[in-house]
Amino acid sequence: MSSEYPLEIFDIDEELNVRLLHDFTGERTGFVQVGPDKWFLPRKYKDQAANFYNLQVRPDDTWVVTYPRSGTTWTQEMVWLIANNLDYETARRIPQTERFPFFEFSLFVHDEIKSELLKLNAGNPEKLKLVEQISRPGYEVLNEMKSPRFIKTHLPFSLLPPNLLDVGCKVVYVARNPKDVAVSFYHLNRLIRTQGYLGDFPRYWDYFENNLHPWAPYWSHVTEGWDHRHNPSVLFLFYEEMNKNLPATINKVAKFLERGPLNDEQVSSLVNYLNIKNFRNNPAVNFDLHRQIGLLNEGEEEFIRKGKNGSWKDEFTPELSRRADQWIQRNLEHTDLRFP
Ligand code: A3P
């Protein structure tokens, strides 16, 4: 603990670490837990925590903060387009990962994974550049980025710069119900090489429920977001509501970003651009470039997957679903957050 960084960081128990490394093959060293909430992150975080925590925020920063698989990519694109006068041409031309960097992704690019990717892409300067890009700590990228900056993170508020909500930044927080998050994250954990999950869904749920997977604990994360919902710097959204009524969400976001109101034609063009059928075929957002450098495992579901409310039904057995519902009930006792 220091004035630079207030939380303690612990290596997890060695026996558990060995089990996790066996199931999550993207990490090669191990995992840590941070502070009283026991935020779960790769070991690399231990060396870089203070740099993330002390990023110099700027008043004109716009952040999208979510638990993974809560509709982050979708929200980022909506936010970016609304803030940039619906500049579809630039949005299609420049990959979202460049317009809207992912703050802590490099924590998940273990040095060994980076070497493997460099080897895989040897001789192709464009692809090698992308490998270097995803391995660069977000605080370095953001320090060099011109304002206004757009920033994606799955870090919870308590690991973000403590003045984030005091300087005028705009922060959009999106929450999604935990059963859909778990199923979606399970598929991503299998898809993306930096997680490299090898097990089945019941085992994955076990890790999820016990807060033993990256960015956990889910409940601390969403309740921190929820508890900030009245802060004028924060707009709190539910994935479920976006999915049910996208035009209403677009209007809410435009108002929050002080870019509204949009006229009917603008709203409907944005709804069309963000429609999952178009979204999954849009190489600027569908992680196509990441597939090309070998970051995505073949034979798994796509990064932009089903995009529906209630996909949890595809993976949960009735018994597992009952167990999950009990876990949800127990956790809802500590908050007035309710999913739509
Ligand atoms: P599913 O796996 O349930 O389909 P994130 O961007 O935070 O990783 O979230 C990914 C989830 O958002 C995935 O959920 C993905 O399919 C969904 N998603 C992505 N783009 C979407 C869109 N345009 N419309 C609806 N859902 C979308």
Coordinates of C-alpha atoms and ligand atoms in Angstrom, one line a residue:
M1 CA 0.0 0.0 0.0
S2 CA 1.3 3.5 -0.7
S3 CA 0.0 7.0 -1.3
E4 CA 0.3 6.3 -5.0
Y5 CA -1.9 3.2 -4.7
P6 CA -4.1 2.5 -1.7
L7 CA -5.1 -1.1 -2.1
E8 CA -3.3 -4.3 -1.2
I9 CA -2.6 -6.9 -3.9
F10 CA -2.3 -10.5 -3.0
D11 CA -1.2 -13.5 -5.1
I12 CA -3.9 -16.2 -4.9
D13 CA -3.4 -19.5 -3.2
E14 CA -0.8 -21.6 -5.1
E15 CA -3.0 -24.7 -5.5
L16 CA -5.9 -22.7 -6.9
N17 CA -3.5 -20.8 -9.1
V18 CA -2.3 -24.1 -10.7
R19 CA -5.9 -25.1 -11.3
L20 CA -6.8 -21.8 -12.9
L21 CA -3.7 -21.8 -15.1
H22 CA -4.7 -25.2 -16.3
D23 CA -8.2 -24.1 -17.3
F24 CA -7.4 -20.5 -18.5
T25 CA -4.4 -21.2 -20.8
G26 CA -4.1 -17.5 -21.9
E27 CA -2.5 -16.6 -18.6
R28 CA 0.9 -18.2 -17.8
T29 CA 2.0 -16.8 -14.5
G30 CA -1.1 -16.5 -12.4
F31 CA -3.7 -14.2 -10.8
V32 CA -4.0 -11.7 -8.0
Q33 CA -6.8 -10.4 -5.8
V34 CA -7.0 -6.7 -5.0
G35 CA -8.3 -4.9 -2.0
P36 CA -11.2 -5.8 0.3
D37 CA -13.4 -6.7 -2.7
K38 CA -10.7 -9.1 -4.0
W39 CA -10.9 -7.8 -7.6
F40 CA -9.5 -10.7 -9.7
L41 CA -6.8 -9.8 -12.3
P42 CA -3.7 -11.3 -14.0
R43 CA -0.4 -11.1 -12.1
K44 CA 0.8 -8.3 -14.4
Y45 CA -1.5 -5.9 -12.6
K46 CA 0.7 -6.1 -9.6
D47 CA 3.5 -4.2 -11.3
Q48 CA 1.3 -1.7 -13.1
A49 CA -1.6 -1.0 -10.7
A50 CA -0.5 2.5 -9.7
N51 CA -0.1 3.5 -13.4
F52 CA -3.7 2.6 -14.1
Y53 CA -5.0 4.2 -10.9
N54 CA -3.1 7.4 -11.4
L55 CA -3.9 8.0 -15.1
Q56 CA -4.3 11.7 -15.7
V57 CA -7.9 12.1 -16.5
R58 CA -9.1 15.0 -18.7
P59 CA -12.4 16.9 -18.3
D60 CA -13.3 16.0 -21.9
D61 CA -12.7 12.3 -21.6
T62 CA -15.6 10.0 -22.4
W63 CA -15.5 6.6 -20.7
V64 CA -17.5 3.4 -21.2
V65 CA -17.3 1.3 -18.1
T66 CA -18.8 -2.2 -17.9
Y67 CA -18.5 -5.7 -16.6
P68 CA -17.3 -7.7 -19.6
R69 CA -20.0 -8.9 -22.1
S70 CA -22.5 -6.3 -21.1
G71 CA -22.7 -4.7 -24.5
T72 CA -19.6 -2.6 -24.2
T73 CA -18.6 -2.6 -27.9
W74 CA -22.2 -1.8 -29.0
T75 CA -22.3 1.1 -26.4
Q76 CA -18.9 2.4 -27.4
E77 CA -19.9 2.7 -31.0
M78 CA -23.1 4.5 -30.1
V79 CA -21.3 6.9 -27.8
W80 CA -18.5 7.6 -30.3
L81 CA -20.9 8.2 -33.2
I82 CA -23.1 10.5 -31.1
A83 CA -20.1 12.4 -29.8
N84 CA -18.7 12.7 -33.4
N85 CA -21.7 14.0 -35.3
L86 CA -22.6 10.6 -36.7
D87 CA -19.4 10.4 -38.7
Y88 CA -20.0 7.0 -40.1
E89 CA -17.2 7.3 -42.7
T90 CA -14.5 7.6 -40.0
A91 CA -16.2 5.0 -37.8
R92 CA -15.9 2.5 -40.6
R93 CA -12.4 3.5 -41.7
I94 CA -10.7 3.5 -38.3
P95 CA -11.0 0.4 -36.1
Q96 CA -12.9 1.0 -32.9
T97 CA -9.9 -0.2 -30.9
E98 CA -7.9 2.8 -32.1
R99 CA -10.7 5.4 -31.7
F100 CA -11.7 4.0 -28.4
P101 CA -8.8 2.2 -26.7
F102 CA -9.3 -0.6 -24.1
F103 CA -7.5 0.8 -21.0
E104 CA -6.3 -2.5 -19.4
F105 CA -6.3 -5.0 -22.3
S106 CA -2.5 -5.4 -22.2
L107 CA -2.7 -6.9 -18.7
F108 CA -4.2 -9.9 -20.5
V109 CA -1.5 -10.2 -23.1
H110 CA 1.0 -12.3 -21.2
D111 CA 4.6 -11.9 -22.5
E112 CA 4.5 -15.5 -23.7
I113 CA 1.3 -15.0 -25.6
K114 CA 2.8 -11.9 -27.2
S115 CA 5.9 -13.9 -28.3
E116 CA 3.6 -16.5 -29.8
L117 CA 1.7 -13.9 -31.7
L118 CA 4.9 -12.2 -32.9
K119 CA 6.1 -15.5 -34.2
L120 CA 2.8 -16.3 -35.8
N121 CA 2.7 -13.0 -37.7
A122 CA 6.5 -12.8 -38.5
G123 CA 7.1 -11.1 -41.8
N124 CA 3.9 -9.1 -41.9
P125 CA 4.6 -5.6 -40.6
E126 CA 0.9 -4.6 -40.4
K127 CA 0.0 -7.5 -38.2
L128 CA 3.1 -7.1 -36.1
K129 CA 2.1 -3.5 -35.5
L130 CA -1.3 -4.7 -34.2
V131 CA 0.4 -7.2 -31.9
E132 CA 2.5 -4.4 -30.4
Q133 CA -0.6 -2.2 -30.1
I134 CA -2.5 -4.7 -28.1
S135 CA 0.5 -5.3 -25.8
R136 CA 1.0 -1.6 -24.9
P137 CA -0.3 -0.5 -21.5
G138 CA -3.4 1.7 -22.0
Y139 CA -2.0 4.4 -19.7
E140 CA 0.8 4.9 -22.2
V141 CA -1.5 5.0 -25.2
L142 CA -3.9 7.4 -23.5
N143 CA -1.2 9.8 -22.3
E144 CA -0.2 10.3 -25.9
M145 CA -3.7 10.4 -27.3
K146 CA -5.1 13.8 -28.5
S147 CA -8.3 15.0 -26.8
P148 CA -11.2 14.4 -26.8
R149 CA -10.4 10.8 -25.7
F150 CA -12.8 7.8 -25.7
I151 CA -11.8 5.1 -23.2
K152 CA -13.2 1.6 -22.7
T153 CA -12.6 -0.2 -19.5
H154 CA -13.9 -3.2 -17.5
L155 CA -12.1 -2.0 -14.4
P156 CA -14.5 -1.2 -11.6
F157 CA -14.7 2.4 -10.3
S158 CA -12.6 1.6 -7.3
L159 CA -9.6 0.7 -9.5
L160 CA -10.0 3.8 -11.8
P161 CA -8.5 7.2 -11.1
P162 CA -10.2 8.5 -7.9
N163 CA -11.0 11.9 -9.4
L164 CA -12.7 10.4 -12.5
L165 CA -16.1 11.7 -11.5
D166 CA -14.9 15.1 -10.2
V167 CA -13.4 16.7 -13.3
G168 CA -16.2 16.7 -15.7
C169 CA -15.6 13.4 -17.6
K170 CA -18.6 11.7 -19.1
V171 CA -18.9 8.1 -17.9
V172 CA -21.4 5.6 -19.4
Y173 CA -21.8 2.5 -17.2
V174 CA -23.7 -0.5 -18.7
A175 CA -25.0 -3.4 -16.6
R176 CA -26.4 -6.7 -17.8
N177 CA -28.0 -9.5 -15.9
P178 CA -25.4 -12.0 -14.6
K179 CA -26.7 -15.2 -16.3
D180 CA -26.5 -13.7 -19.8
V181 CA -23.1 -12.2 -18.9
A182 CA -21.8 -15.5 -17.7
V183 CA -22.9 -17.4 -20.8
S184 CA -21.5 -14.7 -23.1
F185 CA -18.2 -14.4 -21.2
Y186 CA -17.9 -18.2 -21.2
H187 CA -18.0 -18.2 -25.0
L188 CA -15.5 -15.3 -25.1
N189 CA -13.2 -17.0 -22.7
R190 CA -13.1 -19.9 -25.1
L191 CA -12.7 -17.7 -28.2
I192 CA -10.0 -15.3 -27.2
R193 CA -6.5 -16.7 -26.9
T194 CA -5.6 -14.3 -24.0
Q195 CA -8.1 -16.2 -21.8
G196 CA -7.9 -19.6 -23.5
Y197 CA -10.5 -21.3 -21.4
L198 CA -10.7 -25.0 -22.0
G199 CA -13.4 -26.3 -19.7
D200 CA -17.2 -26.6 -20.0
F201 CA -19.9 -24.2 -18.9
P202 CA -20.7 -25.8 -15.5
R203 CA -17.1 -25.5 -14.4
Y204 CA -17.0 -21.9 -15.8
W205 CA -20.1 -21.0 -13.7
D206 CA -18.3 -22.4 -10.7
Y207 CA -15.5 -19.9 -11.2
F208 CA -18.0 -17.1 -12.0
E209 CA -20.0 -17.7 -8.9
N210 CA -16.9 -17.8 -6.7
N211 CA -15.5 -14.6 -8.3
L212 CA -12.5 -16.4 -9.7
H213 CA -12.3 -15.0 -13.1
P214 CA -11.0 -11.7 -14.6
W215 CA -12.7 -8.5 -13.4
A216 CA -14.7 -10.3 -10.8
P217 CA -16.5 -9.9 -8.4
Y218 CA -19.5 -9.2 -10.7
W219 CA -21.7 -7.9 -7.9
S220 CA -19.2 -5.4 -6.5
H221 CA -18.7 -4.1 -10.0
V222 CA -22.3 -3.5 -10.9
T223 CA -23.3 -2.2 -7.5
E224 CA -20.5 0.4 -7.6
G225 CA -21.8 1.5 -11.0
W226 CA -25.4 1.6 -9.7
D227 CA -24.4 3.5 -6.6
H228 CA -22.9 6.2 -8.8
R229 CA -26.0 6.5 -11.0
H230 CA -27.1 9.9 -9.7
N231 CA -23.7 11.4 -10.2
P232 CA -24.0 14.0 -13.0
S233 CA -20.9 12.6 -14.6
V234 CA -22.5 9.1 -14.9
L235 CA -25.1 7.7 -17.2
F236 CA -26.2 4.2 -16.0
L237 CA -27.7 1.9 -18.7
F238 CA -29.0 -1.6 -18.8
Y239 CA -28.1 -3.8 -21.8
E240 CA -31.6 -5.3 -21.6
E241 CA -33.2 -1.8 -22.1
M242 CA -30.9 -1.0 -25.0
N243 CA -32.0 -4.2 -26.6
K244 CA -35.6 -3.5 -26.1
N245 CA -35.7 0.1 -27.1
L246 CA -32.5 1.3 -28.8
P247 CA -34.0 4.7 -30.0
A248 CA -34.8 5.6 -26.4
T249 CA -31.3 4.7 -25.3
I250 CA -29.8 6.8 -28.2
N251 CA -31.8 9.8 -27.1
K252 CA -30.7 9.3 -23.5
V253 CA -27.1 9.1 -24.5
A254 CA -27.3 12.1 -26.8
K255 CA -28.8 14.2 -24.0
F256 CA -26.1 13.0 -21.6
L257 CA -23.3 13.8 -24.0
E258 CA -25.0 17.2 -24.7
R259 CA -25.4 16.3 -28.4
G260 CA -29.1 16.0 -28.6
P261 CA -31.7 16.1 -29.6
L262 CA -31.1 14.0 -32.7
N263 CA -33.9 14.1 -35.3
D264 CA -35.8 11.0 -36.3
E265 CA -33.7 10.4 -39.4
Q266 CA -30.5 10.6 -37.4
V267 CA -31.9 8.2 -34.8
S268 CA -33.0 5.7 -37.4
S269 CA -29.7 5.8 -39.3
L270 CA -27.9 5.1 -36.0
V271 CA -30.3 2.3 -35.1
N272 CA -29.6 0.8 -38.5
Y273 CA -25.8 1.1 -38.2
L274 CA -26.0 -0.5 -34.7
N275 CA -28.3 -3.3 -35.7
I276 CA -26.5 -6.5 -34.8
K277 CA -26.9 -7.8 -38.4
N278 CA -24.9 -4.9 -39.7
F279 CA -22.7 -4.7 -36.6
R280 CA -21.4 -8.3 -36.9
N281 CA -20.4 -7.7 -40.6
N282 CA -18.6 -4.4 -39.8
P283 CA -14.8 -5.1 -39.6
A284 CA -14.2 -1.9 -37.6
V285 CA -16.0 -3.4 -34.6
N286 CA -16.3 -7.2 -35.0
F287 CA -12.7 -8.0 -34.0
D288 CA -11.9 -9.2 -37.5
L289 CA -8.4 -7.7 -37.3
H290 CA -7.8 -9.6 -34.1
R291 CA -8.8 -12.8 -35.8
Q292 CA -6.3 -12.1 -38.5
I293 CA -3.4 -11.9 -36.1
G294 CA -4.5 -15.2 -34.4
L295 CA -5.9 -13.7 -31.2
L296 CA -9.2 -15.6 -31.7
N297 CA -9.4 -19.4 -31.6
E298 CA -11.1 -21.0 -34.6
G299 CA -14.2 -23.1 -34.2
E300 CA -15.7 -21.0 -31.4
E301 CA -18.6 -18.5 -31.5
E302 CA -18.0 -15.1 -32.8
F303 CA -17.1 -12.0 -30.7
I304 CA -20.4 -10.4 -31.8
R305 CA -22.5 -13.3 -30.9
K306 CA -26.3 -13.6 -30.5
G307 CA -27.1 -10.2 -29.0
K308 CA -30.3 -11.4 -27.3
N309 CA -31.8 -11.1 -23.9
G310 CA -32.1 -14.5 -22.3
S311 CA -29.3 -16.4 -24.1
W312 CA -28.4 -18.0 -20.7
K313 CA -31.1 -20.6 -21.5
D314 CA -28.7 -22.2 -24.0
E315 CA -26.2 -23.2 -21.4
F316 CA -27.8 -23.4 -18.0
T317 CA -29.3 -26.7 -17.0
P318 CA -32.4 -26.4 -14.8
E319 CA -30.3 -27.3 -11.7
L320 CA -27.5 -24.9 -12.5
S321 CA -30.1 -22.2 -13.2
R322 CA -31.7 -22.8 -9.7
R323 CA -28.3 -22.5 -8.1
A324 CA -27.6 -19.3 -10.0
D325 CA -31.0 -17.8 -9.1
Q326 CA -30.3 -18.5 -5.4
W327 CA -26.9 -16.8 -5.8
I328 CA -28.5 -13.8 -7.5
Q329 CA -31.2 -13.6 -4.7
R330 CA -28.6 -13.6 -2.0
N331 CA -26.6 -10.9 -3.7
L332 CA -29.6 -8.7 -4.4
E333 CA -30.3 -8.5 -0.7
H334 CA -27.4 -6.0 -0.4
T335 CA -28.5 -3.6 -3.1
D336 CA -31.7 -2.0 -4.5
L337 CA -30.4 -2.7 -8.0
R338 CA -33.0 -4.7 -10.0
F339 CA -32.6 -5.9 -13.6
P340 CA -35.3 -4.8 -16.0
Ligands
A3P1 P1 -24.0 -12.3 -26.4 O1 -22.8 -13.1 -26.3 O2 -25.1 -12.6 -25.4 O3 -24.6 -12.4 -27.8 P2 -19.1 -6.8 -24.9 O4 -19.0 -5.9 -26.1 O5 -19.2 -6.1 -23.6 O6 -18.1 -7.8 -25.0 O7 -20.6 -7.5 -25.0 C1 -20.8 -8.5 -25.9 C2 -22.3 -8.9 -25.9 O8 -23.0 -7.8 -26.6 C3 -22.5 -10.1 -26.7 O9 -23.6 -10.8 -26.2 C4 -22.8 -9.5 -28.1 O10 -23.4 -10.4 -29.0 C5 -23.6 -8.4 -27.7 N1 -23.7 -7.4 -28.8 C6 -22.7 -6.9 -29.6 N2 -23.1 -6.1 -30.5 C7 -24.4 -6.0 -30.4 C8 -25.5 -5.3 -31.1 N3 -25.2 -4.5 -32.1 N4 -26.7 -5.5 -30.7 C9 -27.0 -6.3 -29.6 N5 -26.1 -7.0 -28.9 C10 -24.8 -6.8 -29.3

